[in-house]
PDB file of C-alpha atoms and ligand atoms in Angstrom:
ATOM      1  CA  MET Y 173      25.348 -14.040  -7.965  1.00  0.00           C
ATOM      2  CA  ILE Y 174      23.524 -16.572  -6.042  1.00  0.00           C
ATOM      3  CA  ASP Y 175      25.586 -18.590  -3.631  1.00  0.00           C
ATOM      4  CA  ALA Y 176      25.368 -20.453  -0.261  1.00  0.00           C
ATOM      5  CA  ALA Y 177      25.212 -17.233   1.732  1.00  0.00           C
ATOM      6  CA  THR Y 178      22.237 -15.524  -0.294  1.00  0.00           C
ATOM      7  CA  GLN Y 179      19.330 -14.677   1.668  1.00  0.00           C
ATOM      8  CA  VAL Y 180      15.995 -15.450   0.428  1.00  0.00           C
ATOM      9  CA  PHE Y 181      13.015 -12.950   0.568  1.00  0.00           C
ATOM     10  CA  ALA Y 182       9.387 -13.492  -0.832  1.00  0.00           C
ATOM     11  CA  VAL Y 183       6.102 -12.233  -1.435  1.00  0.00           C
ATOM     12  CA  MET Y 184       3.277 -14.579  -0.242  1.00  0.00           C
ATOM     13  CA  GLY Y 185      -0.233 -14.424  -1.488  1.00  0.00           C
ATOM     14  CA  ASN Y 186      -2.742 -15.458  -3.650  1.00  0.00           C
ATOM     15  CA  PRO Y 187      -2.634 -14.706  -6.661  1.00  0.00           C
ATOM     16  CA  VAL Y 188       0.930 -13.475  -6.897  1.00  0.00           C
ATOM     17  CA  ASN Y 189       1.815 -14.173 -10.504  1.00  0.00           C
ATOM     18  CA  HIS Y 190       1.218 -10.595 -11.413  1.00  0.00           C
ATOM     19  CA  SER Y 191       3.149  -9.123  -8.749  1.00  0.00           C
ATOM     20  CA  LEU Y 192       5.735  -6.480  -9.678  1.00  0.00           C
ATOM     21  CA  SER Y 193       7.585  -6.847  -6.260  1.00  0.00           C
ATOM     22  CA  PRO Y 194      10.112  -9.476  -7.457  1.00  0.00           C
ATOM     23  CA  VAL Y 195      11.363  -7.294 -10.274  1.00  0.00           C
ATOM     24  CA  MET Y 196      11.508  -4.259  -8.131  1.00  0.00           C
ATOM     25  CA  PHE Y 197      13.279  -6.030  -5.072  1.00  0.00           C
ATOM     26  CA  ASN Y 198      15.731  -7.920  -7.373  1.00  0.00           C
ATOM     27  CA  GLN Y 199      16.875  -4.731  -9.123  1.00  0.00           C
ATOM     28  CA  ALA Y 200      17.163  -3.108  -5.566  1.00  0.00           C
ATOM     29  CA  PHE Y 201      19.542  -5.936  -4.200  1.00  0.00           C
ATOM     30  CA  ALA Y 202      21.549  -5.683  -7.324  1.00  0.00           C
ATOM     31  CA  GLU Y 203      21.864  -2.072  -6.977  1.00  0.00           C
ATOM     32  CA  THR Y 204      22.897  -2.164  -3.355  1.00  0.00           C
ATOM     33  CA  GLY Y 205      25.174  -5.107  -3.833  1.00  0.00           C
ATOM     34  CA  SER Y 206      23.027  -7.062  -1.198  1.00  0.00           C
ATOM     35  CA  ASN Y 207      23.337 -10.893  -1.517  1.00  0.00           C
ATOM     36  CA  GLY Y 208      19.561 -11.401  -1.521  1.00  0.00           C
ATOM     37  CA  VAL Y 209      17.123 -12.961  -3.792  1.00  0.00           C
ATOM     38  CA  TYR Y 210      13.259 -12.256  -3.812  1.00  0.00           C
ATOM     39  CA  VAL Y 211      10.754 -14.621  -5.148  1.00  0.00           C
ATOM     40  CA  ALA Y 212       6.794 -15.036  -5.446  1.00  0.00           C
ATOM     41  CA  PHE Y 213       5.102 -17.897  -3.580  1.00  0.00           C
ATOM     42  CA  GLN Y 214       1.537 -18.588  -4.210  1.00  0.00           C
ATOM     43  CA  VAL Y 215       0.259 -19.622  -0.842  1.00  0.00           C
ATOM     44  CA  THR Y 216      -3.099 -20.984   0.009  1.00  0.00           C
ATOM     45  CA  ALA Y 217      -2.605 -21.476   3.767  1.00  0.00           C
ATOM     46  CA  ILE Y 218      -0.494 -18.835   5.347  1.00  0.00           C
ATOM     47  CA  GLY Y 219       0.258 -21.021   8.391  1.00  0.00           C
ATOM     48  CA  ASP Y 220       2.192 -23.254   5.947  1.00  0.00           C
ATOM     49  CA  GLY Y 221       3.774 -20.096   4.542  1.00  0.00           C
ATOM     50  CA  VAL Y 222       5.040 -19.095   7.967  1.00  0.00           C
ATOM     51  CA  SER Y 223       6.280 -22.597   8.810  1.00  0.00           C
ATOM     52  CA  ALA Y 224       8.163 -22.520   5.451  1.00  0.00           C
ATOM     53  CA  MET Y 225       9.884 -19.047   6.543  1.00  0.00           C
ATOM     54  CA  ARG Y 226      11.105 -20.783   9.658  1.00  0.00           C
ATOM     55  CA  SER Y 227      12.132 -24.222   8.280  1.00  0.00           C
ATOM     56  CA  LEU Y 228      13.885 -22.665   5.194  1.00  0.00           C
ATOM     57  CA  GLY Y 229      15.281 -19.676   7.022  1.00  0.00           C
ATOM     58  CA  ILE Y 230      13.571 -17.315   4.661  1.00  0.00           C
ATOM     59  CA  LYS Y 231      14.577 -13.779   5.926  1.00  0.00           C
ATOM     60  CA  GLY Y 232      11.716 -11.627   5.170  1.00  0.00           C
ATOM     61  CA  ALA Y 233       8.387 -11.476   3.245  1.00  0.00           C
ATOM     62  CA  SER Y 234       5.856  -9.175   1.884  1.00  0.00           C
ATOM     63  CA  ILE Y 235       2.235 -10.449   2.764  1.00  0.00           C
ATOM     64  CA  THR Y 236      -0.435  -9.536   0.399  1.00  0.00           C
ATOM     65  CA  ILE Y 237      -4.079 -10.579  -0.291  1.00  0.00           C
ATOM     66  CA  PRO Y 238      -5.820 -12.671   1.209  1.00  0.00           C
ATOM     67  CA  HIS Y 239      -3.322 -13.153   4.111  1.00  0.00           C
ATOM     68  CA  LYS Y 240      -2.784  -9.869   5.605  1.00  0.00           C
ATOM     69  CA  VAL Y 241      -5.215 -10.529   8.657  1.00  0.00           C
ATOM     70  CA  SER Y 242      -4.947 -14.295   8.992  1.00  0.00           C
ATOM     71  CA  ILE Y 243      -1.129 -14.228   9.350  1.00  0.00           C
ATOM     72  CA  LEU Y 244      -1.476 -12.477  12.786  1.00  0.00           C
ATOM     73  CA  ASP Y 245      -2.218 -15.782  14.458  1.00  0.00           C
ATOM     74  CA  PHE Y 246       1.113 -17.282  13.317  1.00  0.00           C
ATOM     75  CA  LEU Y 247       3.580 -14.646  14.234  1.00  0.00           C
ATOM     76  CA  ASP Y 248       5.796 -14.409  17.448  1.00  0.00           C
ATOM     77  CA  GLU Y 249       5.761 -10.581  17.457  1.00  0.00           C
ATOM     78  CA  LEU Y 250       3.825  -7.804  16.231  1.00  0.00           C
ATOM     79  CA  ASP Y 251       4.908  -3.996  15.811  1.00  0.00           C
ATOM     80  CA  PRO Y 252       2.606  -1.765  17.668  1.00  0.00           C
ATOM     81  CA  ILE Y 253       1.374  -0.153  14.375  1.00  0.00           C
ATOM     82  CA  ALA Y 254       0.623  -3.468  12.824  1.00  0.00           C
ATOM     83  CA  LYS Y 255      -1.209  -4.453  15.990  1.00  0.00           C
ATOM     84  CA  ARG Y 256      -3.266  -1.347  16.000  1.00  0.00           C
ATOM     85  CA  ILE Y 257      -4.335  -1.695  12.224  1.00  0.00           C
ATOM     86  CA  GLY Y 258      -4.729  -5.485  12.996  1.00  0.00           C
ATOM     87  CA  ALA Y 259      -3.112  -6.308   9.513  1.00  0.00           C
ATOM     88  CA  VAL Y 260       0.477  -7.432   8.526  1.00  0.00           C
ATOM     89  CA  ASN Y 261       2.099  -6.921   5.130  1.00  0.00           C
ATOM     90  CA  THR Y 262       5.753  -7.288   6.082  1.00  0.00           C
ATOM     91  CA  VAL Y 263       7.513 -10.022   8.105  1.00  0.00           C
ATOM     92  CA  ILE Y 264      11.180 -10.216   9.127  1.00  0.00           C
ATOM     93  CA  ASN Y 265      12.939 -13.414  10.486  1.00  0.00           C
ATOM     94  CA  HIS Y 266      15.105 -12.644  13.412  1.00  0.00           C
ATOM     95  CA  GLU Y 267      16.716 -15.896  13.901  1.00  0.00           C
ATOM     96  CA  GLY Y 268      13.489 -17.909  14.029  1.00  0.00           C
ATOM     97  CA  CYS Y 269      11.486 -15.129  15.708  1.00  0.00           C
ATOM     98  CA  LEU Y 270       8.960 -13.863  13.147  1.00  0.00           C
ATOM     99  CA  LYS Y 271       7.854 -10.256  13.568  1.00  0.00           C
ATOM    100  CA  GLY Y 272       4.998  -8.509  11.615  1.00  0.00           C
ATOM    101  CA  TYR Y 273       4.812  -5.023  10.423  1.00  0.00           C
ATOM    102  CA  ASN Y 274       2.418  -2.868   8.528  1.00  0.00           C
ATOM    103  CA  SER Y 275       4.390  -0.956   5.776  1.00  0.00           C
ATOM    104  CA  ASP Y 276       0.935   0.306   4.006  1.00  0.00           C
ATOM    105  CA  CYS Y 277       0.641   2.787   6.891  1.00  0.00           C
ATOM    106  CA  LEU Y 278       4.180   4.168   6.730  1.00  0.00           C
ATOM    107  CA  GLY Y 279       4.405   4.016   2.806  1.00  0.00           C
ATOM    108  CA  ALA Y 280       1.104   6.086   2.618  1.00  0.00           C
ATOM    109  CA  VAL Y 281       2.304   8.810   5.094  1.00  0.00           C
ATOM    110  CA  ARG Y 282       5.719   9.045   3.527  1.00  0.00           C
ATOM    111  CA  ALA Y 283       4.055   9.344   0.188  1.00  0.00           C
ATOM    112  CA  LEU Y 284       1.933  12.161   1.342  1.00  0.00           C
ATOM    113  CA  GLU Y 285       4.653  13.925   3.278  1.00  0.00           C
ATOM    114  CA  GLU Y 286       6.781  14.232   0.186  1.00  0.00           C
ATOM    115  CA  ILE Y 287       4.219  16.814  -0.920  1.00  0.00           C
ATOM    116  CA  THR Y 288       2.543  18.086   2.269  1.00  0.00           C
ATOM    117  CA  ARG Y 289       2.275  18.343   5.868  1.00  0.00           C
ATOM    118  CA  LEU Y 290      -0.635  16.399   7.513  1.00  0.00           C
ATOM    119  CA  GLU Y 291      -1.094  18.100  10.847  1.00  0.00           C
ATOM    120  CA  GLY Y 292      -4.332  19.902  11.123  1.00  0.00           C
ATOM    121  CA  LYS Y 293      -5.396  19.005   7.429  1.00  0.00           C
ATOM    122  CA  ARG Y 294      -8.841  17.832   6.578  1.00  0.00           C
ATOM    123  CA  VAL Y 295      -8.299  14.417   5.017  1.00  0.00           C
ATOM    124  CA  ALA Y 296     -10.851  12.253   3.393  1.00  0.00           C
ATOM    125  CA  ILE Y 297     -10.514   8.444   2.672  1.00  0.00           C
ATOM    126  CA  ILE Y 298     -12.699   6.766   0.003  1.00  0.00           C
ATOM    127  CA  GLY Y 299     -13.049   3.056   1.043  1.00  0.00           C
ATOM    128  CA  ALA Y 300     -13.380   1.157   4.275  1.00  0.00           C
ATOM    129  CA  GLY Y 301     -11.219  -2.062   3.623  1.00  0.00           C
ATOM    130  CA  GLY Y 302      -7.728  -2.918   4.783  1.00  0.00           C
ATOM    131  CA  ALA Y 303      -5.826  -0.297   2.769  1.00  0.00           C
ATOM    132  CA  ALA Y 304      -8.298   2.480   4.145  1.00  0.00           C
ATOM    133  CA  ARG Y 305      -7.629   1.163   7.784  1.00  0.00           C
ATOM    134  CA  ALA Y 306      -3.926   1.222   7.321  1.00  0.00           C
ATOM    135  CA  ILE Y 307      -3.929   4.620   5.627  1.00  0.00           C
ATOM    136  CA  GLY Y 308      -6.147   6.102   7.879  1.00  0.00           C
ATOM    137  CA  SER Y 309      -4.436   4.987  11.000  1.00  0.00           C
ATOM    138  CA  GLY Y 310      -1.233   6.672   9.540  1.00  0.00           C
ATOM    139  CA  VAL Y 311      -3.067   9.809   8.701  1.00  0.00           C
ATOM    140  CA  LYS Y 312      -4.716   9.906  12.229  1.00  0.00           C
ATOM    141  CA  SER Y 313      -1.137   9.512  13.860  1.00  0.00           C
ATOM    142  CA  ARG Y 314      -0.332  12.934  12.245  1.00  0.00           C
ATOM    143  CA  ARG Y 315      -3.217  14.676  14.036  1.00  0.00           C
ATOM    144  CA  SER Y 316      -5.347  15.425  11.069  1.00  0.00           C
ATOM    145  CA  GLU Y 317      -9.107  15.596  10.812  1.00  0.00           C
ATOM    146  CA  LEU Y 318     -10.231  12.381   9.076  1.00  0.00           C
ATOM    147  CA  THR Y 319     -13.444  11.640   7.213  1.00  0.00           C
ATOM    148  CA  ILE Y 320     -14.268   8.190   5.751  1.00  0.00           C
ATOM    149  CA  ILE Y 321     -16.365   8.080   2.621  1.00  0.00           C
ATOM    150  CA  ASN Y 322     -17.872   4.655   1.648  1.00  0.00           C
ATOM    151  CA  ARG Y 323     -20.400   2.880  -0.292  1.00  0.00           C
ATOM    152  CA  THR Y 324     -21.666   0.469   2.172  1.00  0.00           C
ATOM    153  CA  VAL Y 325     -22.863   2.320   5.284  1.00  0.00           C
ATOM    154  CA  SER Y 326     -22.126  -0.261   7.862  1.00  0.00           C
ATOM    155  CA  ASN Y 327     -18.532  -0.931   6.803  1.00  0.00           C
ATOM    156  CA  GLY Y 328     -17.717   2.896   6.652  1.00  0.00           C
ATOM    157  CA  GLU Y 329     -19.279   3.541  10.021  1.00  0.00           C
ATOM    158  CA  LYS Y 330     -17.358   0.830  11.666  1.00  0.00           C
ATOM    159  CA  LEU Y 331     -14.136   2.165  10.180  1.00  0.00           C
ATOM    160  CA  ALA Y 332     -14.762   5.629  11.376  1.00  0.00           C
ATOM    161  CA  ALA Y 333     -15.516   4.555  14.846  1.00  0.00           C
ATOM    162  CA  ALA Y 334     -12.530   2.470  15.054  1.00  0.00           C
ATOM    163  CA  LEU Y 335     -10.368   5.464  13.778  1.00  0.00           C
ATOM    164  CA  GLU Y 336     -12.231   8.138  15.498  1.00  0.00           C
ATOM    165  CA  ALA Y 337     -13.192   9.692  12.082  1.00  0.00           C
ATOM    166  CA  ASN Y 338     -16.249  11.227  10.591  1.00  0.00           C
ATOM    167  CA  PHE Y 339     -18.313   9.183   8.090  1.00  0.00           C
ATOM    168  CA  ILE Y 340     -20.240  10.052   4.792  1.00  0.00           C
ATOM    169  CA  PRO Y 341     -22.002   7.645   2.650  1.00  0.00           C
ATOM    170  CA  ILE Y 342     -20.535   8.149  -0.907  1.00  0.00           C
ATOM    171  CA  SER Y 343     -24.254   8.367  -2.274  1.00  0.00           C
ATOM    172  CA  GLU Y 344     -24.603  11.401  -0.017  1.00  0.00           C
ATOM    173  CA  LEU Y 345     -21.523  13.219  -1.234  1.00  0.00           C
ATOM    174  CA  ARG Y 346     -22.595  16.809  -2.609  1.00  0.00           C
ATOM    175  CA  SER Y 347     -19.255  18.434  -2.153  1.00  0.00           C
ATOM    176  CA  LEU Y 348     -15.501  17.719  -1.063  1.00  0.00           C
ATOM    177  CA  PRO Y 349     -14.608  20.238   1.746  1.00  0.00           C
ATOM    178  CA  PHE Y 350     -11.144  18.605   2.227  1.00  0.00           C
ATOM    179  CA  ASP Y 351      -7.515  19.435   1.765  1.00  0.00           C
ATOM    180  CA  ILE Y 352      -6.577  15.832   0.749  1.00  0.00           C
ATOM    181  CA  LEU Y 353      -8.702  13.043  -0.761  1.00  0.00           C
ATOM    182  CA  ILE Y 354      -7.151   9.542  -0.894  1.00  0.00           C
ATOM    183  CA  HIS Y 355      -8.826   6.753  -2.772  1.00  0.00           C
ATOM    184  CA  THR Y 356      -8.283   3.327  -1.469  1.00  0.00           C
ATOM    185  CA  ALA Y 357     -11.018   1.190  -3.218  1.00  0.00           C
ATOM    186  CA  SER Y 358     -10.517  -0.371  -6.697  1.00  0.00           C
ATOM    187  CA  VAL Y 359     -12.786   1.956  -8.601  1.00  0.00           C
ATOM    188  CA  GLY Y 360     -10.857   2.745 -12.040  1.00  0.00           C
ATOM    189  CA  MET Y 361      -8.512  -0.109 -11.877  1.00  0.00           C
ATOM    190  CA  THR Y 362      -7.904  -1.998 -15.201  1.00  0.00           C
ATOM    191  CA  PRO Y 363     -10.063  -2.881 -17.125  1.00  0.00           C
ATOM    192  CA  HIS Y 364     -12.683  -0.363 -15.652  1.00  0.00           C
ATOM    193  CA  ILE Y 365     -10.407   2.550 -16.327  1.00  0.00           C
ATOM    194  CA  HIS Y 366     -13.141   5.040 -17.302  1.00  0.00           C
ATOM    195  CA  GLN Y 367     -14.795   4.783 -13.678  1.00  0.00           C
ATOM    196  CA  SER Y 368     -14.163   7.248 -10.963  1.00  0.00           C
ATOM    197  CA  PRO Y 369     -15.142   7.091  -7.258  1.00  0.00           C
ATOM    198  CA  VAL Y 370     -16.465  10.956  -7.325  1.00  0.00           C
ATOM    199  CA  PRO Y 371     -18.033  13.171  -9.868  1.00  0.00           C
ATOM    200  CA  ASP Y 372     -15.584  15.326 -11.487  1.00  0.00           C
ATOM    201  CA  ALA Y 373     -17.619  18.379 -10.855  1.00  0.00           C
ATOM    202  CA  LEU Y 374     -16.911  18.097  -6.994  1.00  0.00           C
ATOM    203  CA  LEU Y 375     -13.041  18.475  -7.571  1.00  0.00           C
ATOM    204  CA  THR Y 376     -11.713  21.975  -6.788  1.00  0.00           C
ATOM    205  CA  PRO Y 377      -8.076  23.015  -7.269  1.00  0.00           C
ATOM    206  CA  ASP Y 378      -7.258  23.222  -3.572  1.00  0.00           C
ATOM    207  CA  ILE Y 379      -7.618  19.533  -2.996  1.00  0.00           C
ATOM    208  CA  LEU Y 380      -4.681  17.209  -3.108  1.00  0.00           C
ATOM    209  CA  VAL Y 381      -5.783  13.977  -4.613  1.00  0.00           C
ATOM    210  CA  MET Y 382      -4.089  10.672  -4.052  1.00  0.00           C
ATOM    211  CA  ASP Y 383      -5.038   7.375  -5.666  1.00  0.00           C
ATOM    212  CA  ILE Y 384      -3.638   3.971  -4.427  1.00  0.00           C
ATOM    213  CA  VAL Y 385      -4.530   2.130  -7.860  1.00  0.00           C
ATOM    214  CA  TYR Y 386      -1.504   1.984 -10.069  1.00  0.00           C
ATOM    215  CA  ALA Y 387      -2.860   0.208 -13.044  1.00  0.00           C
ATOM    216  CA  PRO Y 388      -3.289   2.143 -14.967  1.00  0.00           C
ATOM    217  CA  LEU Y 389      -0.969   4.881 -13.468  1.00  0.00           C
ATOM    218  CA  LYS Y 390      -3.238   7.783 -14.308  1.00  0.00           C
ATOM    219  CA  THR Y 391      -6.549   6.807 -13.137  1.00  0.00           C
ATOM    220  CA  ARG Y 392      -9.864   8.552 -14.473  1.00  0.00           C
ATOM    221  CA  LEU Y 393      -9.941  10.288 -10.815  1.00  0.00           C
ATOM    222  CA  LEU Y 394      -6.349  11.594 -11.277  1.00  0.00           C
ATOM    223  CA  LYS Y 395      -7.066  12.705 -14.814  1.00  0.00           C
ATOM    224  CA  ASP Y 396     -10.212  14.544 -13.438  1.00  0.00           C
ATOM    225  CA  ALA Y 397      -8.181  15.887 -10.717  1.00  0.00           C
ATOM    226  CA  GLU Y 398      -5.605  17.272 -12.949  1.00  0.00           C
ATOM    227  CA  ASN Y 399      -8.058  18.967 -15.257  1.00  0.00           C
ATOM    228  CA  ALA Y 400      -9.684  20.559 -12.141  1.00  0.00           C
ATOM    229  CA  GLY Y 401      -6.249  21.942 -11.270  1.00  0.00           C
ATOM    230  CA  CYS Y 402      -5.513  19.675  -8.248  1.00  0.00           C
ATOM    231  CA  GLN Y 403      -2.140  18.462  -7.329  1.00  0.00           C
ATOM    232  CA  THR Y 404      -2.047  14.619  -7.482  1.00  0.00           C
ATOM    233  CA  ILE Y 405      -0.191  11.600  -6.196  1.00  0.00           C
ATOM    234  CA  ASN Y 406      -0.299   8.542  -8.061  1.00  0.00           C
ATOM    235  CA  GLY Y 407      -0.383   4.717  -6.903  1.00  0.00           C
ATOM    236  CA  LEU Y 408       3.310   4.060  -7.428  1.00  0.00           C
ATOM    237  CA  ALA Y 409       4.284   6.546  -4.464  1.00  0.00           C
ATOM    238  CA  MET Y 410       2.710   4.461  -1.610  1.00  0.00           C
ATOM    239  CA  PHE Y 411       3.862   1.181  -3.386  1.00  0.00           C
ATOM    240  CA  ILE Y 412       7.362   2.368  -3.576  1.00  0.00           C
ATOM    241  CA  HIS Y 413       7.486   3.952   0.042  1.00  0.00           C
ATOM    242  CA  GLN Y 414       6.031   0.743   1.546  1.00  0.00           C
ATOM    243  CA  ALA Y 415       8.392  -1.494  -0.298  1.00  0.00           C
ATOM    244  CA  ALA Y 416      11.387   0.915   0.686  1.00  0.00           C
ATOM    245  CA  PHE Y 417      10.294   0.497   4.541  1.00  0.00           C
ATOM    246  CA  GLN Y 418      10.444  -3.343   3.721  1.00  0.00           C
ATOM    247  CA  PHE Y 419      13.926  -3.087   2.186  1.00  0.00           C
ATOM    248  CA  GLU Y 420      15.330  -1.052   4.986  1.00  0.00           C
ATOM    249  CA  LEU Y 421      13.893  -3.402   7.612  1.00  0.00           C
ATOM    250  CA  TRP Y 422      15.200  -6.469   5.976  1.00  0.00           C
ATOM    251  CA  THR Y 423      18.913  -5.098   5.069  1.00  0.00           C
ATOM    252  CA  GLN Y 424      19.317  -2.414   7.587  1.00  0.00           C
ATOM    253  CA  SER Y 425      20.366  -0.101   4.684  1.00  0.00           C
ATOM    254  CA  PRO Y 426      18.831   2.800   2.732  1.00  0.00           C
ATOM    255  CA  ALA Y 427      16.398   1.795   0.027  1.00  0.00           C
ATOM    256  CA  PRO Y 428      17.501   2.767  -3.699  1.00  0.00           C
ATOM    257  CA  ILE Y 429      14.199   4.501  -4.183  1.00  0.00           C
ATOM    258  CA  ALA Y 430      14.874   5.844  -7.780  1.00  0.00           C
ATOM    259  CA  VAL Y 431      16.088   2.567  -8.994  1.00  0.00           C
ATOM    260  CA  MET Y 432      12.927   0.809  -7.544  1.00  0.00           C
ATOM    261  CA  LYS Y 433      10.592   3.512  -9.058  1.00  0.00           C
ATOM    262  CA  GLN Y 434      12.199   2.881 -12.489  1.00  0.00           C
ATOM    263  CA  SER Y 435      11.899  -0.896 -12.372  1.00  0.00           C
ATOM    264  CA  LEU Y 436       8.150  -0.374 -11.638  1.00  0.00           C
ATOM    265  CA  ILE Y 437       7.729   2.056 -14.421  1.00  0.00           C
ATOM    266  CA  ASP Y 438       9.435  -0.270 -16.784  1.00  0.00           C
ATOM    267  CA  ALA Y 439       7.541  -3.322 -15.630  1.00  0.00           C
ATOM    268  CA  LEU Y 440       4.207  -1.372 -16.125  1.00  0.00           C
ATOM    269  CA  ASN Y 441       5.288  -0.276 -19.670  1.00  0.00           C
ATOM    270  CA  ASN Y 442       6.317  -3.774 -20.587  1.00  0.00           C
ATOM    271  CA  PRO Y 443       3.633  -6.013 -19.054  1.00  0.00           C
ATOM    272  CA  ARG Y 444       4.308  -9.006 -21.153  1.00  0.00           C
ATOM    273  CA  LYS Y 445       7.917  -9.097 -20.504  1.00  0.00           C
ATOM    274  CA  ASN Y 446       7.709  -8.755 -16.744  1.00  0.00           C
ATOM    275  CA  HIS Y 447       4.299  -9.653 -15.486  1.00  0.00           C
ATOM    276  CA  SER Y 448       3.935 -13.256 -16.400  1.00  0.00           C
TER     277      SER Y 448
HETATM  278  P1  LIG I 591      -8.394  -3.669   0.661  1.00  0.00           P
HETATM  279  O1  LIG I 591      -7.917  -4.461   1.744  1.00  0.00           O
HETATM  280  O2  LIG I 591      -7.539  -3.605  -0.762  1.00  0.00           O
HETATM  281  O3  LIG I 591      -8.642  -2.218   0.965  1.00  0.00           O
HETATM  282  P2  LIG I 591     -11.182  -4.453   0.730  1.00  0.00           P
HETATM  283  O4  LIG I 591     -10.955  -4.879   2.135  1.00  0.00           O
HETATM  284  O5  LIG I 591     -11.719  -5.700  -0.286  1.00  0.00           O
HETATM  285  O6  LIG I 591      -9.883  -4.143   0.033  1.00  0.00           O
HETATM  286  O7  LIG I 591     -11.901  -3.142   0.571  1.00  0.00           O
HETATM  287  C1  LIG I 591     -12.310  -2.650  -0.551  1.00  0.00           C
HETATM  288  C2  LIG I 591     -13.235  -1.330  -0.183  1.00  0.00           C
HETATM  289  O8  LIG I 591     -13.224  -0.602  -1.421  1.00  0.00           O
HETATM  290  C3  LIG I 591     -14.521  -1.476   0.345  1.00  0.00           C
HETATM  291  O9  LIG I 591     -14.691  -0.316   1.215  1.00  0.00           O
HETATM  292  C4  LIG I 591     -15.394  -1.363  -0.650  1.00  0.00           C
HETATM  293  O10 LIG I 591     -16.653  -0.692  -0.400  1.00  0.00           O
HETATM  294  P3  LIG I 591     -17.889  -1.596   0.365  1.00  0.00           P
HETATM  295  O11 LIG I 591     -17.501  -1.364   1.823  1.00  0.00           O
HETATM  296  O12 LIG I 591     -19.016  -0.836  -0.043  1.00  0.00           O
HETATM  297  O13 LIG I 591     -17.770  -3.017  -0.185  1.00  0.00           O
HETATM  298  C5  LIG I 591     -14.793  -0.417  -1.701  1.00  0.00           C
HETATM  299  N1  LIG I 591     -15.254  -0.644  -3.009  1.00  0.00           N
HETATM  300  C6  LIG I 591     -14.725  -1.770  -3.809  1.00  0.00           C
HETATM  301  N2  LIG I 591     -15.420  -1.440  -4.826  1.00  0.00           N
HETATM  302  C7  LIG I 591     -15.981  -0.469  -5.082  1.00  0.00           C
HETATM  303  C8  LIG I 591     -16.986   0.185  -5.999  1.00  0.00           C
HETATM  304  N3  LIG I 591     -17.183  -0.160  -7.112  1.00  0.00           N
HETATM  305  N4  LIG I 591     -17.413   1.459  -5.620  1.00  0.00           N
HETATM  306  C9  LIG I 591     -17.251   1.921  -4.312  1.00  0.00           C
HETATM  307  N5  LIG I 591     -16.582   1.349  -3.488  1.00  0.00           N
HETATM  308  C10 LIG I 591     -15.939   0.253  -3.799  1.00  0.00           C
END
């Protein structure tokens, strides 16, 4: 029931019309009895989006492509993790003071720590973009030994230096001497579902393989990993845990994780009903 006290939350990005966040958060608000509503705003200039948060009293926002870095110039405060990563995907409006966080970092760590400890593990991240930076930062905070694997050497070397990690060009990958392999690029995403970032012959059963791609839920990489006997974590895990962090930040109450997960699975299984 929307009334005069309803708090407004939003995802701001471009494009946003395929975002699964509105379905997930509105079900979470309904489940917990929170008087909130979550909508998608297609925003071209993020400074205008931030002004709208201030003038309309929008309580919180998820920030997505392409605004995660450019929004830093418009916020009043930054959480230290977001500051270190240099990217924000979560904003809370504390009576006009807008503070930015990075929930990708915490979401990835929570998704991994559901399954395993990170301390002392050999972790490899494929990709050197914003997601790799956020996840790598979280992984490093748990004192694991990090290696960046990337297609473009200069991008990979730059991120590896920033995170105090090792670097291997993807073209030179001959084995995977790692405990955990995390894919953060877009290889294998719909419609390129037959592509994988690594040859299946390199996968050995002792590696935990995580893919942040969630369309499809079971990527070629995860299928190959399962066939090789590996434990796997699909792209929903990080997406849900980063959203749970946002929900908790905004509402100060525990996120209904099971309901959020089911709403995403339903939305992915019924794309025409929920995606458009
Ligand atoms: P995000 O912010 O989502 O991480 P991004 O900043 O565009 O996205 O970064 C994408 C990463 O995926 C990059 O590391 C990119 O590799 P390059 O540095 O070589 O560009 C990687 N990537 C994207 N498509 C790829 C592909 N087909 N094969 C290998 N790596 C790919």
